[in-house]
Every structure is written in C-alpha cells, then in structure tokens.
Amino acid sequence: MKNPMLGLNIITKLHLSGVNISINFQIYKCKCYLIKKIYQNSNSIKIIEYFNSFANTKENDKKFCQETYKFTNQLQSGKFSLSDLKYSTNNLVKYYKIVKNQYKDVHYNNPDAVEVKKYYESFLLGLLGDRSYKPKAFISSHKNNENLDKLSSKSYAFQSRRCFLVISCDLDSFGKIVHYDENFKNFLGFKSDLMKELYVENLIVSDFCKNPHKAMRNFIEKTLTHQALVNTIIPLLSAEGYLCESLINCEYISYRGALNFICSIDPLTYKKREIALLNNFGVIIGHSKNFTKLLGFDRENIIGELVSEILIGINYRDLCEDQIFLFKKSLNKSLYIEINGVLKKKRLGKLDQLILYITDSDEELISWRNNYEDFYCEKEYSITNYSCESNALKTIALNIERDQDDIATMGLDSLSKINKFRTIESYRLDVKSIPTFELKSLKKAVFVLNMTKVVLLLSILVMIAFNIAILSYIYLESSDSTSLSNILNLGDICYLLSHSSFVLRYIDISVHENYTAYYTFEDANNILLMLESKKNLLINEYSRNSDYPSSKIIKESIIPYWKLEKIPKVYFSNLPDLLEIYLLNSRFIISNMQQEKRNYSDHLFFTTYISIGKTFDHIYESLKSLEKFELDKIEKLNTMNLYFFFVGFAVICCCFVFMLGFLFTIDKPLNFLWDYLRRKILSKSFDIKKTISERMSKFHKSIIIDEDDIEVANEIKYKNLEFHHSFHYSWRFFILFIFVVVFYVLNTYVFEKKILYNMQNRPDLVSLILERRVMSSKMCFFTFEIDLGSSDLSLISLYPEFNSIYPLDDKLLETIKFLISSQKKMLSRRSEGLMSNTLKNIIMKGDFKNNSFLAFGSIRGLYFLTQESQFISFNGFKENHSSISKFIEEVKEYENLGEIAIDMVNNDSKNIIKGYVNDLLKFNIFCYLAVLIAYVAYYHPFLNYEIRLLYKIAKILKLVSRGFRR
C-alpha cells in the first residue's frame, strides 16, 4: 500500500461485530501488517510513543520522589515495623531502577528531545549524584537553503525549539490536547493547570474559524490522505490572546486503537517582524503582541479596527499579495520611521487566511526582497546555543570523569540491565559507601540466608529420598507378599490330595454299593491332572525361592508315607516324588476299576492314608509354616519402615536445628545494617527532603512537604533498632517443618500402617479359606467312613492292621471344631476389609433366590454341613444311601463355591492392597509436589527477596552518599 497510515486509520474506525471469524481474522492480519509497516517508517508514531513513554517515566519519577520522602519521613518518625521498612526499601529501589532505565530508554529513542535531557540531567545530577552522563548534541535545524518540500521530511524530528502536541479524536474528548511538550507550553505561555483543559478552539482565532471541531470532523470523514497540514503557516493564540507565528505539520494517525492528530509546530518567533490576521474586509481579527508597539500605539490591543485606519495613507483595497509596501510612521514633527509591510494570502481548507506582516528590520526586509526565500525558514540553531543557555549542561561538561559509550551501546546496556533487574547478580556492593563493620554484617547476613537456602533444599531432598526408599521397599515387598503363589499352590495340593482320595474311595464304594454316582472316572482324572499341574508349579516356585522354610519338603525326603506290603511299612520321600507316586497309584486304581478288576487294594491303601493320615498332616504343617513365613516378612517390613521413618525424621530435625542455629546469628548483623542505614538517612534528611521538595515543585508541579517539616528534620532523636529477624524467618520454616512432621505421621501411621495391617491379614484370610476347604473335604471323608461303620467296605475292615486315623469320631469332631472356630475369623473386620462386596455376599449373605443350603452364605452353609455331619455320624443308626448321598452332594456344591471364593479373595485382597499402595503413592507425590512448590514458589523467592533486600540497602546507602545535592 502506498499510504499504510490511511489504511490503518480506516480499519481502526471499523467496528467488528458478529461471528464471522474469517473476515474478522483477515482484518486483524491486515491491521497487524499495517502497524508493522508504519512503525518502520513513521516518525509521527514515534512521537506519540515518546509522549506515552515519557509521561509514564515522569509518573514513576514522581512516585520515586514520593517514596523517597515517605521512607525518610518513616525513619524520622521512629514509628515503623520491620515489614514497613522492608516494603519501603523495596519500593524505593524498585522505582529508582525503573525510572533510571526508563530515562535511558527514552533518551536512547529520542536523543534530541530537550525535555527528556532536562529531566534526565536533573535526575542523575540532583538525585543520584551520577556525573557520568554526557549529553549528545542536537541535530541541527534544517539549513537555510532547504525549501518547504525538503523541510517536510524532517517535520517530526526533534529540534531545540520545535513543539509537539497530540489532539484526541475520541468522542468524549474530541479536540482536546492530550499530550504536549514543554516547548509548546512555553511557546504559548500556558500554565500547567490550564493545559489540562485546553482544546483546539482555544488556539484558533474564533472570527477566522468559528467551528474548528467541524472542520476536523469533515477532514476525518472525507480525507484521502492522513496528512492534514503540510508546512502550513497558522498563527496560534497565546495564553494572553496574542498571535504567535508558527509553521505547522499535522497528521491523522491511529495508535493502539485510538485516532489522534499529531502536530509538529515550528515557532517563528525569531523573525524580526510582527503579524496581524485580517478578514476579507480588512478588519484586524488578531495580531502579535508587539504589533501595536512597532506601529507606535500606546494601546496593546487594536482588534476590530480597519487596517486603513491603522496604516495611515495605505488603502487596504490597493494591497496586493506578496507586494512589499512602505509607509512612514511619524514619531514627532521632525522624526519618523519607515515600516515595510507585505500581505500574504494562504489557503487553509475552504478558508482564506490573510496575514499582514510588518517589519522595521533591514535584515528581514532583505529576505523579503530575495524572493521570500527564507520567509518561512528557521535559522540554523545548534547545540552550541542551547548549551550556552543551559547551565546544567555546562556543569556536566566540566565534570565528566569518563567518556560514555555511543548511544546504541547505551541502549543495549539499558535493556540488559532491565532484564537483570530481577536477579541478585544485578546488585553490586559499593564498598566505599559502607563502613567495614557494616559491610561485614551485610556479607554475614547474605551468607546465612544463602546457607539457609541450601540447607532447606537439602532437607527437602533428604525427605524425598528417604520416602522414595521407603516407598520402593514397601512396593517391592507388597508386590511379593500379595502374590502368595506358594501358599495357594500348597493349599491347592492339600485340597486336591484330600479330595482325590475321597473321590477314589467314593467311586470304589459306589461300585459295590448302591450309591449315587456323584463322581465319575472323568472327574477323578481331571482332579489328578490339576494335582499334577500344581505339583509342577510348586517345584518352579520353590526353585526360584529356596529361602522358604518349608523348602525341605521339596528337597529332602522327610515326609513319611506307608505302603501295604505284607504289613504296612513306612517310607520317607520329598513332596514332588511323593505326589508322583500318588498319581501313579491313583491312575492304576482308576484303570483297574474301569476294567472291573479288584487288584488295587494295596494302591487304595496308599492313596487313602496319604491324604488323611500323618503324611497329610506333615504337608499341612508346611502350609502353616509358609503362612508364618509371610507374616514374618511383613513384620520385618514394618520394622524397616519404622527404621526409615526415625532416620529420615531425625535427619530432617537435624537440618531444621542447624538452620535455626544459623538464623539465630543473623539478628545482630542485620540490626547493625538497618541502624547504619537509618543514621545515614537521618544525617542527610534535610538535604533529601529539600531536594525532593524542589524537584516535585519544579518538575512535577506538586508540593509534597512544607518548610517547617524540613526544618524539623535534624531534631529527631535516634534510638537503636532491635528487630527479631531470626523469628521473622524461623516461623516460616517452622510451618514447613510442621507440614513435614504431619506428613511423616500420616504417611507412617495412617497410610503405611493400613497397608501393613492388610498385608498381615491377607495370608491369614487366604490360608483360612484354603484350610476350611480342605477340612470340609476331610469332614466329608470321615462322615462317610463313620457311616460305613464296621461293614465289609469300611477301612477298618479292609485294613485292620493299620490304625493311624482311628478313632474316626475324634478326627471328625476335631475337624468340625476347627470349622466352627474359624467361622469367627471369617466374620471379623480384619477379614471383611480384604473382601469385595461380591465376595462378602457369597460368604456372608448369599443369594435368597437360591433354594439350597447356601442361600444365606457359604459360612452358614458350611455350619449347616457340620451339623448334618454330626447328625449322620452320631445318630446311633446307619443312614440310608440317599441321606449320605445328599450330604456328599451338598459338600461338593460347597467345595465348588469355595474354589470360586479362593480365586476371588486372592484377587480382591491383592487389588485392595494395591489400591492402598496407590493411595500412599498419590499422597506422597502430592506432598512432594507441595513441598517442592512451596520451596520454588515461596521459600526460594522469599530468601532471594531477603538477599536482594540487603543489596537494596547497599544501593540506598550508595544513593544517599552520592546523591541529593542541591
């Protein structure tokens, strides 16, 4: 685009609405492109940026002065707390750094801005005492031979006399002057309070343009360019109502979504001439201040009079444009002066501007006669003239101690310092401004706070490391303990031995007697296959875990068993070999029974007595020893957990005590440092307040204190400061310590204790269900044998020479007693905590829709079976086959349900414990994150803030030592 500023102005006036995202996005992209292009080439945009940045800088300058006075007054009063001092110190240095860097940036971006130099010089010299600043000379004004076209290209560059102002186009403040520089205010002589409510109409002669706002709106609506005025002569009204000749350039621009007119004004006050503004009838509607004086009138105001009446002998109708005329003004009878004049006609929009120029200067007249070559041109005005007018600059030039880098380097340095403002490294001690003892106090305090940071971080890392070790140990042990594969395998082997023995015995009896065939050869073979698979699993498990206390039954031949030769003879074997022999004998029995052979009596003896005699008891005792082994492992885990807890807690306590010991040594050095700061400021309080008062009055037009307040400054009595800095730090760390203590207590005595408690209960519960299932099978076996009594098919009749299981009545009662007593453990809360709701319903509640004896749960069902077993065994007469068959059927139903219950309790308890472990992990991760976040987001920034505050004290000491010189 040839005119991107005009395009941006048009886009800015658009009111985007609706949900057409595509169009709105394209407009947004176009706007961004135009802004980028304008910022690269437009000097007028840079002027508005200058006004905004400089206004912000002056506001922060004012805040710095207010904070300095407030801090000084605070120290003088003696009524302050440590937090008040820290807050004021931080604010004072913050505004000091902000203002200094902002002045550098504004000066870098606008090196020829006179007002910036004036403020910056005063800030560096008067407040900071910094004499390293070296002013840069102004770019010279346009040369005498430049014409108006060449002049317009530099119309928005800073020059020594050039004025700038910004006129608002907002509806609420249309035509109001919202920004202006000091040159403009001095040019027209307006006071600061009047400038706050100054509009364009106050600067234009009302008889020349009755409605300037309407003219501005017409331009905005109809313009095809962004340039409103280009090198246009417009006499402006001063505060006294006189005309001031000026050359104006004006652009209509968009900046940050707002539309404004930016004006560049070159005052032509150096011209040795006076002007008057005429209407079309030759009536004077405005004139310059010395217009009447040059004509010799005593009156100061001749507005409303005709030119012909003022210039005797000159007819207004005869005046031609650009034609010099001469008339004589008599002073007395013998003296007169010659005055030359010329009439200029300038078109301003739809208005004709008639300006009458008069002069008595030969130098001015020569320029008129030379084709008006320099009529609207300003003379060359260099930094030399300005320097002569500025005593401050002469002072700086005489006191420069070192050369300053070029402006570009200064700009980069200022940007880098802004980036470093928030870091500790940006603060450097000025040892010359701090005595040795106070300097040592400062360094000691910084060292203590840095060590506190390190110790606190180490404490947190130690806590996390110890707890990770605890968690890893618990997780590994819980994973190992929750498997219980060895207990489950050995328990299943016990049950399958007992159950397969009974199945073979029942099939053998059912062949000879009229019993219902609840078990078939296929059932027997399936049981033997399961037994064989469990045997293989057991061997593999023990080969991986040879430290099991019951591993002897796998490796050593210590299990007794009997073979029926001529008489029963005892042998010893390990469990795998014994199970292999058992499987061979069982399959031999099944094979012979299928072939209706009766030559398996010796094999039946082996399979029967291995499952209910001392051989089985030996295997059963191994199951109990495995349970005890698991409980011992959990007890060891509990002991290690407590060990980790006490060691970790002890280390944390030691770190905390060490940290407190460091912090308790900080009171004395910090109090010395604050005392020295207060003494230093009180000793210069008069100069500080006087300097601040003068600056506020001269540069910010504000009164902050009165003379009486300044005079009282040296009458303040001093009292030593006694702050408890260690308590200020300690209570914050004590909160963290309490949090860590609560974490350790909850972690150890709530979460970990719950895990260990359930891990201890799990082997008991799993073993209990396995044992009840095994005992139910044995109860069925004993009941069946007792019911057979002394018949030819009973064991006592078949093998009268072997009596290891007799009397059967005692064996049965012992088994029933165990089943009844274990029922209480099944109903305990310890067991319920490891069961899911489904498993609780199976074991305790049952299914009311089920019409069998298990309708009220497996526990009550098994209790019913024990009662029925006792009735069958001890009612005094032999039951018919249907009764014992029904009992066996019910036991089979219970054992099938027991198999489901074992799988469920194993999985449910494992998942419940894993859930508790996950809760522990979540709690630990939450606490770790909370502690780390507290350190990163609060404690580390807090300690850094305190360390930076000490360096800020050094910065204030340097400032007070070098600055505030009037």
Coordinates of C-alpha atoms in Angstrom, one line a residue, residues 93-534:
V93 CA 14.9 0.8 44.9
K94 CA 12.3 -0.5 42.5
Y95 CA 11.2 2.9 41.4
Y96 CA 14.9 4.0 41.3
K97 CA 15.8 1.2 38.9
I98 CA 12.6 1.7 36.8
V99 CA 13.0 5.5 36.5
K100 CA 16.7 5.3 35.7
N101 CA 16.2 2.6 33.0
Q102 CA 13.1 4.4 31.6
Y103 CA 15.0 7.7 31.3
K104 CA 17.8 5.8 29.5
D105 CA 15.4 4.2 27.1
V106 CA 13.5 7.4 26.3
H107 CA 16.8 9.2 25.9
Y108 CA 18.1 6.5 23.6
N109 CA 15.0 6.5 21.4
N110 CA 14.7 10.3 21.4
P111 CA 18.3 11.7 21.8
D112 CA 17.3 15.2 20.7
A113 CA 14.3 15.6 23.0
V114 CA 15.2 18.7 25.1
E115 CA 12.7 18.0 27.8
V116 CA 14.0 14.4 28.3
K117 CA 17.5 15.7 28.6
K118 CA 16.4 18.3 31.1
Y119 CA 14.6 15.7 33.3
Y120 CA 17.3 13.1 32.9
E121 CA 20.1 15.6 33.8
S122 CA 18.3 16.7 36.9
F123 CA 17.5 13.1 37.9
L124 CA 21.1 12.0 37.5
L125 CA 22.8 15.0 39.0
G126 CA 20.3 16.2 41.6
L127 CA 19.0 12.9 43.0
L128 CA 21.6 10.3 42.1
G129 CA 24.8 12.4 42.0
D130 CA 25.8 10.5 38.9
R131 CA 28.2 12.6 36.8
S132 CA 28.9 10.0 34.2
Y133 CA 26.1 11.3 31.9
K134 CA 27.3 13.0 28.7
P135 CA 24.7 14.9 26.7
K136 CA 24.6 14.4 22.9
A137 CA 24.4 17.5 20.7
F138 CA 21.1 18.2 18.9
I139 CA 20.7 17.5 15.2
S140 CA 20.9 20.9 13.6
S141 CA 17.8 22.5 12.2
H142 CA 17.2 22.5 8.5
K143 CA 19.6 24.5 6.5
N144 CA 18.8 27.9 5.1
N145 CA 18.7 26.7 1.5
E146 CA 16.1 24.0 2.3
N147 CA 12.8 24.6 0.7
L148 CA 9.4 23.7 2.2
D149 CA 9.3 20.2 0.5
K150 CA 12.6 19.2 1.9
L151 CA 11.6 20.7 5.3
S152 CA 8.5 18.5 5.5
S153 CA 10.6 15.3 5.5
K154 CA 12.1 16.3 8.9
S155 CA 9.0 17.9 10.4
Y156 CA 8.6 15.2 13.0
A157 CA 12.2 15.1 14.2
F158 CA 13.2 16.7 17.5
Q159 CA 14.7 20.2 17.4
S160 CA 15.6 22.6 20.1
R161 CA 12.5 24.9 19.6
R162 CA 10.1 22.6 17.9
C163 CA 6.8 21.9 19.7
F164 CA 4.7 18.7 19.6
L165 CA 1.2 18.1 20.7
V166 CA -1.4 15.3 20.3
I167 CA -5.1 16.1 19.7
S168 CA -7.7 13.5 20.7
C169 CA -10.4 12.3 18.3
D170 CA -12.3 10.3 20.9
L171 CA -16.0 11.2 21.2
D172 CA -15.6 12.1 24.9
S173 CA -12.6 14.4 24.4
F174 CA -12.7 15.4 20.7
G175 CA -10.4 18.3 20.0
K176 CA -8.7 18.1 23.4
I177 CA -4.9 18.4 23.6
V178 CA -4.0 15.2 25.5
H179 CA -0.2 15.4 25.1
Y180 CA 2.2 18.3 24.7
D181 CA 5.8 19.1 25.3
E182 CA 7.4 21.8 27.4
N183 CA 8.3 23.8 24.3
F184 CA 4.6 24.1 23.3
K185 CA 3.7 25.3 26.8
N186 CA 6.5 27.9 26.8
F187 CA 5.8 29.0 23.3
L188 CA 2.2 30.0 24.0
G189 CA 2.7 30.7 27.7
F190 CA 0.0 28.5 29.1
K191 CA 0.3 27.3 32.7
S192 CA 0.1 23.6 33.6
D193 CA -3.3 23.7 35.1
L194 CA -4.7 25.4 32.0
M195 CA -3.1 22.9 29.7
K196 CA -5.2 20.1 31.3
E197 CA -8.3 21.5 29.8
L198 CA -7.0 23.1 26.6
Y199 CA -8.9 22.4 23.3
V200 CA -8.0 23.3 19.7
E201 CA -10.6 26.0 19.6
N202 CA -8.6 27.8 22.3
L203 CA -5.7 28.2 19.9
I204 CA -7.6 29.4 16.8
V205 CA -9.0 32.9 16.3
S206 CA -12.7 32.4 16.6
D207 CA -13.5 35.1 13.9
F208 CA -11.3 33.2 11.5
C209 CA -12.7 29.7 12.1
K210 CA -15.8 29.6 14.1
N211 CA -16.0 25.8 14.5
P212 CA -12.6 24.0 14.3
H213 CA -14.2 20.7 15.5
K214 CA -16.5 20.7 12.5
A215 CA -13.5 21.2 10.2
M216 CA -11.7 18.3 11.9
R217 CA -14.7 16.0 11.5
N218 CA -15.1 16.9 7.8
F219 CA -11.4 16.0 7.3
I220 CA -11.8 12.7 9.1
E221 CA -14.9 11.7 7.1
K222 CA -13.7 12.9 3.6
T223 CA -10.0 12.6 3.6
L224 CA -8.0 10.6 1.1
T225 CA -4.7 11.1 3.0
H226 CA -3.5 11.0 6.5
Q227 CA -1.7 14.4 6.2
A228 CA -4.0 17.2 7.5
L229 CA -1.5 20.0 7.3
V230 CA 1.9 20.2 5.5
N231 CA 4.2 23.1 6.3
T232 CA 1.2 25.4 6.9
I233 CA 1.5 28.8 8.4
I234 CA -1.1 29.2 11.1
P235 CA -0.9 32.0 13.8
L236 CA -1.8 30.5 17.1
L237 CA -3.3 32.3 20.1
S238 CA -1.1 32.5 23.2
A239 CA -2.4 32.5 26.7
E240 CA -2.5 36.3 26.6
G241 CA -4.6 36.3 23.4
Y242 CA -1.9 37.4 21.0
L243 CA -1.0 35.7 17.8
C244 CA 2.2 33.6 17.6
E245 CA 3.5 32.9 14.1
S246 CA 4.1 29.1 13.6
L247 CA 4.8 26.6 10.9
I248 CA 2.6 23.5 11.4
N249 CA 2.6 20.0 10.1
C250 CA -0.3 17.7 11.2
E251 CA -1.1 14.0 10.6
Y252 CA -4.1 12.0 11.3
I253 CA -2.9 8.7 12.8
S254 CA -4.1 5.6 14.6
Y255 CA -2.2 4.4 17.6
R256 CA -3.2 1.5 19.8
G257 CA -6.8 1.5 18.6
A258 CA -7.2 5.3 19.1
L259 CA -7.3 8.0 16.5
N260 CA -5.4 11.3 17.1
F261 CA -4.0 14.3 15.3
I262 CA -0.2 14.6 15.9
C263 CA 1.1 18.2 15.3
S264 CA 4.6 19.4 14.8
I265 CA 4.9 23.2 15.4
D266 CA 8.0 25.3 14.5
P267 CA 7.7 28.7 16.2
L268 CA 8.9 31.6 14.0
T269 CA 9.4 33.9 17.0
Y270 CA 13.0 34.7 16.0
K271 CA 11.7 36.6 13.0
K272 CA 12.1 40.4 13.3
R273 CA 8.5 41.1 12.3
E274 CA 5.0 41.4 13.6
I275 CA 1.8 39.9 12.2
A276 CA -1.9 40.6 12.1
L277 CA -4.7 38.4 10.9
L278 CA -7.3 40.1 8.7
N279 CA -10.7 39.2 7.5
N280 CA -11.9 39.8 3.9
F281 CA -12.9 43.4 4.8
G282 CA -9.5 44.4 6.1
V283 CA -10.6 44.2 9.8
I284 CA -7.9 43.1 12.2
I285 CA -9.2 39.9 14.0
G286 CA -5.9 39.1 15.7
H287 CA -2.3 40.3 16.0
S288 CA 1.0 39.6 17.6
K289 CA 2.0 41.1 21.0
N290 CA 4.4 43.8 19.7
F291 CA 2.3 44.7 16.6
T292 CA 1.0 47.9 18.1
K293 CA 4.3 48.8 19.7
L294 CA 6.0 48.6 16.3
L295 CA 3.4 51.0 15.0
G296 CA 3.9 53.3 17.9
F297 CA 0.5 52.9 19.5
D298 CA 0.1 53.1 23.2
R299 CA -2.8 50.6 23.1
E300 CA -1.9 46.9 23.3
N301 CA -5.0 45.7 21.5
I302 CA -6.4 47.0 18.2
I303 CA -8.5 44.0 17.3
G304 CA -11.7 45.1 15.4
E305 CA -10.1 48.1 13.7
L306 CA -9.6 48.5 9.9
V307 CA -6.1 48.3 8.5
S308 CA -6.6 51.5 6.6
E309 CA -7.2 53.3 9.9
I310 CA -4.1 51.9 11.4
L311 CA -1.8 52.3 8.5
I312 CA -2.3 55.9 7.6
G313 CA -2.1 56.5 3.9
I314 CA -2.5 52.8 2.9
N315 CA -5.7 51.7 1.3
Y316 CA -6.5 48.0 2.0
R317 CA -8.1 47.6 -1.4
D318 CA -4.8 48.6 -3.0
L319 CA -2.7 46.0 -1.2
C320 CA -1.6 43.2 -3.4
E321 CA -0.4 39.8 -2.3
D322 CA 3.4 39.4 -2.0
Q323 CA 3.9 43.1 -2.9
I324 CA 6.1 45.0 -0.4
F325 CA 4.7 48.4 0.6
L326 CA 6.3 51.2 2.6
F327 CA 4.7 53.7 4.9
K328 CA 6.1 56.2 7.3
K329 CA 5.2 56.4 10.9
S330 CA 5.9 59.9 12.4
L331 CA 7.2 59.9 15.9
N332 CA 7.2 63.7 16.2
K333 CA 7.3 66.6 13.9
S334 CA 10.8 66.0 12.8
L335 CA 11.3 62.3 13.3
Y336 CA 9.6 59.4 11.6
I337 CA 10.3 55.7 11.0
E338 CA 9.9 53.7 7.8
I339 CA 7.9 50.4 8.2
N340 CA 7.8 47.8 5.5
G341 CA 4.9 45.5 5.1
V342 CA 3.6 42.7 2.9
L343 CA 0.3 40.9 2.7
K344 CA 0.3 37.1 2.5
K345 CA -2.7 35.0 1.5
K346 CA -2.7 31.3 2.4
R347 CA -5.5 28.8 1.7
L348 CA -6.5 26.7 4.6
G349 CA -9.1 24.2 3.6
K350 CA -12.1 26.3 2.4
L351 CA -10.8 29.4 4.3
D352 CA -8.6 32.2 3.0
Q353 CA -6.0 33.3 5.6
L354 CA -4.9 36.9 5.2
I355 CA -1.8 37.7 7.2
L356 CA -0.3 41.2 7.3
Y357 CA 3.5 41.3 8.0
I358 CA 5.3 44.4 9.1
T359 CA 8.9 45.0 10.0
D360 CA 11.4 47.8 10.6
S361 CA 14.4 45.4 10.2
D362 CA 16.7 45.8 7.2
E363 CA 17.8 42.1 7.6
E364 CA 14.2 40.9 7.5
L365 CA 13.5 43.2 4.5
I366 CA 16.4 41.7 2.5
S367 CA 14.9 38.2 2.9
W368 CA 11.6 39.5 1.6
R369 CA 13.2 41.1 -1.4
N370 CA 15.1 37.9 -2.1
N371 CA 12.1 36.1 -3.5
Y372 CA 10.9 35.4 0.1
E373 CA 13.5 32.6 0.1
D374 CA 13.8 32.4 3.9
F375 CA 10.4 33.8 4.7
Y376 CA 9.2 30.7 6.4
C377 CA 12.5 29.1 7.1
E378 CA 14.1 28.8 10.6
K379 CA 17.7 29.8 11.1
E380 CA 20.2 27.2 11.9
Y381 CA 20.2 26.5 15.6
S382 CA 22.9 24.2 17.0
I383 CA 23.7 22.6 20.3
T384 CA 26.2 25.4 21.0
N385 CA 23.4 28.0 21.5
Y386 CA 21.5 25.5 23.6
S387 CA 24.5 24.7 25.7
C388 CA 25.1 28.3 26.5
E389 CA 21.5 28.7 27.7
S390 CA 21.7 25.6 29.9
N391 CA 24.0 25.9 33.0
A392 CA 23.3 22.3 33.8
L393 CA 24.8 21.1 30.6
K394 CA 27.9 23.3 31.1
T395 CA 28.3 21.9 34.6
I396 CA 28.1 18.3 33.2
A397 CA 30.6 19.1 30.5
L398 CA 33.1 20.3 33.2
N399 CA 32.6 17.3 35.5
I400 CA 32.7 14.4 33.1
E401 CA 35.1 11.8 34.5
R402 CA 34.9 9.2 31.7
D403 CA 33.6 9.0 28.2
Q404 CA 30.3 7.4 27.7
D405 CA 29.7 4.7 25.1
D406 CA 27.8 5.6 22.0
I407 CA 24.0 5.8 22.1
A408 CA 23.4 2.4 20.6
T409 CA 25.6 0.8 23.2
M410 CA 23.9 2.7 25.9
G411 CA 20.5 1.5 24.7
L412 CA 21.6 -2.1 24.7
D413 CA 23.1 -1.7 28.1
S414 CA 19.9 -0.3 29.4
L415 CA 17.9 -3.2 28.0
S416 CA 20.2 -5.8 29.5
K417 CA 20.0 -4.0 32.9
I418 CA 16.3 -4.1 32.8
N419 CA 16.4 -7.9 32.2
K420 CA 18.9 -8.3 35.1
F421 CA 16.7 -6.2 37.4
R422 CA 15.1 -9.2 39.0
T423 CA 18.3 -11.1 39.6
I424 CA 20.6 -10.9 42.6
E425 CA 23.6 -10.5 40.3
S426 CA 22.3 -7.1 39.2
Y427 CA 23.1 -5.7 42.6
R428 CA 26.7 -4.9 43.4
L429 CA 28.1 -3.7 46.7
D430 CA 29.7 -0.3 46.7
V431 CA 32.2 -0.8 49.5
K432 CA 33.2 2.8 49.5
S433 CA 29.7 3.8 50.8
I434 CA 29.6 1.2 53.6
P435 CA 32.0 1.1 56.6
T436 CA 33.9 -2.0 57.3
F437 CA 31.9 -3.3 60.2
E438 CA 28.6 -2.8 58.5
L439 CA 30.0 -4.3 55.3
K440 CA 30.9 -7.4 57.3
S441 CA 27.4 -7.5 58.8
L442 CA 25.9 -7.4 55.3
K443 CA 28.1 -10.2 54.0
K444 CA 27.4 -12.3 57.0
A445 CA 23.7 -11.9 56.6
V446 CA 23.9 -12.8 52.9
F447 CA 25.9 -15.8 53.8
V448 CA 23.4 -17.0 56.4
L449 CA 20.5 -16.6 54.1
N450 CA 22.3 -18.4 51.2
M451 CA 23.2 -21.3 53.6
T452 CA 19.5 -21.4 54.8
K453 CA 18.5 -21.8 51.1
V454 CA 21.0 -24.7 50.7
V455 CA 20.1 -26.4 54.0
L456 CA 16.4 -26.1 53.3
L457 CA 16.8 -27.6 49.8
L458 CA 18.9 -30.4 51.2
S459 CA 16.3 -31.1 53.9
I460 CA 13.6 -31.4 51.2
L461 CA 15.7 -33.6 49.1
V462 CA 16.6 -35.9 52.1
M463 CA 13.0 -36.2 53.0
I464 CA 12.0 -37.1 49.4
A465 CA 15.0 -39.5 49.1
F466 CA 14.2 -41.4 52.4
N467 CA 10.5 -41.6 51.5
I468 CA 11.3 -42.9 48.0
A469 CA 13.4 -45.6 49.6
I470 CA 10.5 -46.4 52.0
L471 CA 8.0 -46.5 49.1
S472 CA 10.3 -48.6 46.9
Y473 CA 10.8 -51.1 49.8
I474 CA 7.1 -51.2 50.6
Y475 CA 6.2 -51.6 46.9
L476 CA 8.6 -54.4 46.3
E477 CA 7.6 -56.3 49.5
S478 CA 3.9 -55.7 48.9
S479 CA 4.2 -57.0 45.4
D480 CA 6.0 -60.1 46.6
S481 CA 3.6 -60.6 49.6
T482 CA 0.5 -60.0 47.6
S483 CA 1.3 -62.9 45.2
L484 CA 1.1 -65.7 47.9
S485 CA 1.6 -68.1 45.0
N486 CA 3.4 -70.6 47.2
I487 CA 0.6 -70.7 49.8
L488 CA -2.0 -71.0 47.1
N489 CA -0.2 -73.8 45.3
L490 CA 0.5 -75.8 48.5
G491 CA -3.1 -75.2 49.7
D492 CA -4.5 -76.4 46.4
I493 CA -2.2 -79.5 46.6
C494 CA -3.6 -80.3 50.1
Y495 CA -7.1 -79.9 49.0
L496 CA -6.6 -82.0 45.8
L497 CA -4.9 -84.7 47.7
S498 CA -7.7 -84.9 50.2
H499 CA -10.4 -84.5 47.6
S500 CA -9.0 -87.0 45.0
S501 CA -8.5 -89.6 47.8
F502 CA -12.2 -89.2 48.8
V503 CA -13.3 -89.3 45.1
L504 CA -11.4 -92.6 44.5
R505 CA -12.8 -94.0 47.8
Y506 CA -16.4 -93.0 46.9
I507 CA -16.1 -94.4 43.4
D508 CA -14.8 -97.7 44.9
I509 CA -17.7 -97.9 47.3
S510 CA -20.3 -96.9 44.7
V511 CA -19.1 -99.9 42.6
H512 CA -20.0 -102.3 45.4
E513 CA -23.0 -100.4 46.9
N514 CA -26.0 -98.6 45.5
Y515 CA -24.6 -95.0 45.9
T516 CA -25.4 -92.2 43.5
A517 CA -22.5 -91.7 41.2
Y518 CA -21.8 -88.0 42.0
Y519 CA -18.2 -88.6 40.9
T520 CA -17.1 -90.3 37.7
F521 CA -13.8 -91.6 36.4
E522 CA -13.6 -88.4 34.3
D523 CA -13.9 -86.3 37.5
A524 CA -11.1 -88.3 39.1
N525 CA -8.8 -87.9 36.1
N526 CA -9.4 -84.2 36.0
I527 CA -8.6 -83.8 39.6
L528 CA -5.3 -85.8 39.1
L529 CA -4.4 -83.5 36.1
M530 CA -4.9 -80.4 38.3
L531 CA -2.8 -82.0 41.0
E532 CA 0.0 -82.7 38.5
S533 CA 0.0 -79.1 37.3
K534 CA 0.0 -77.8 40.8

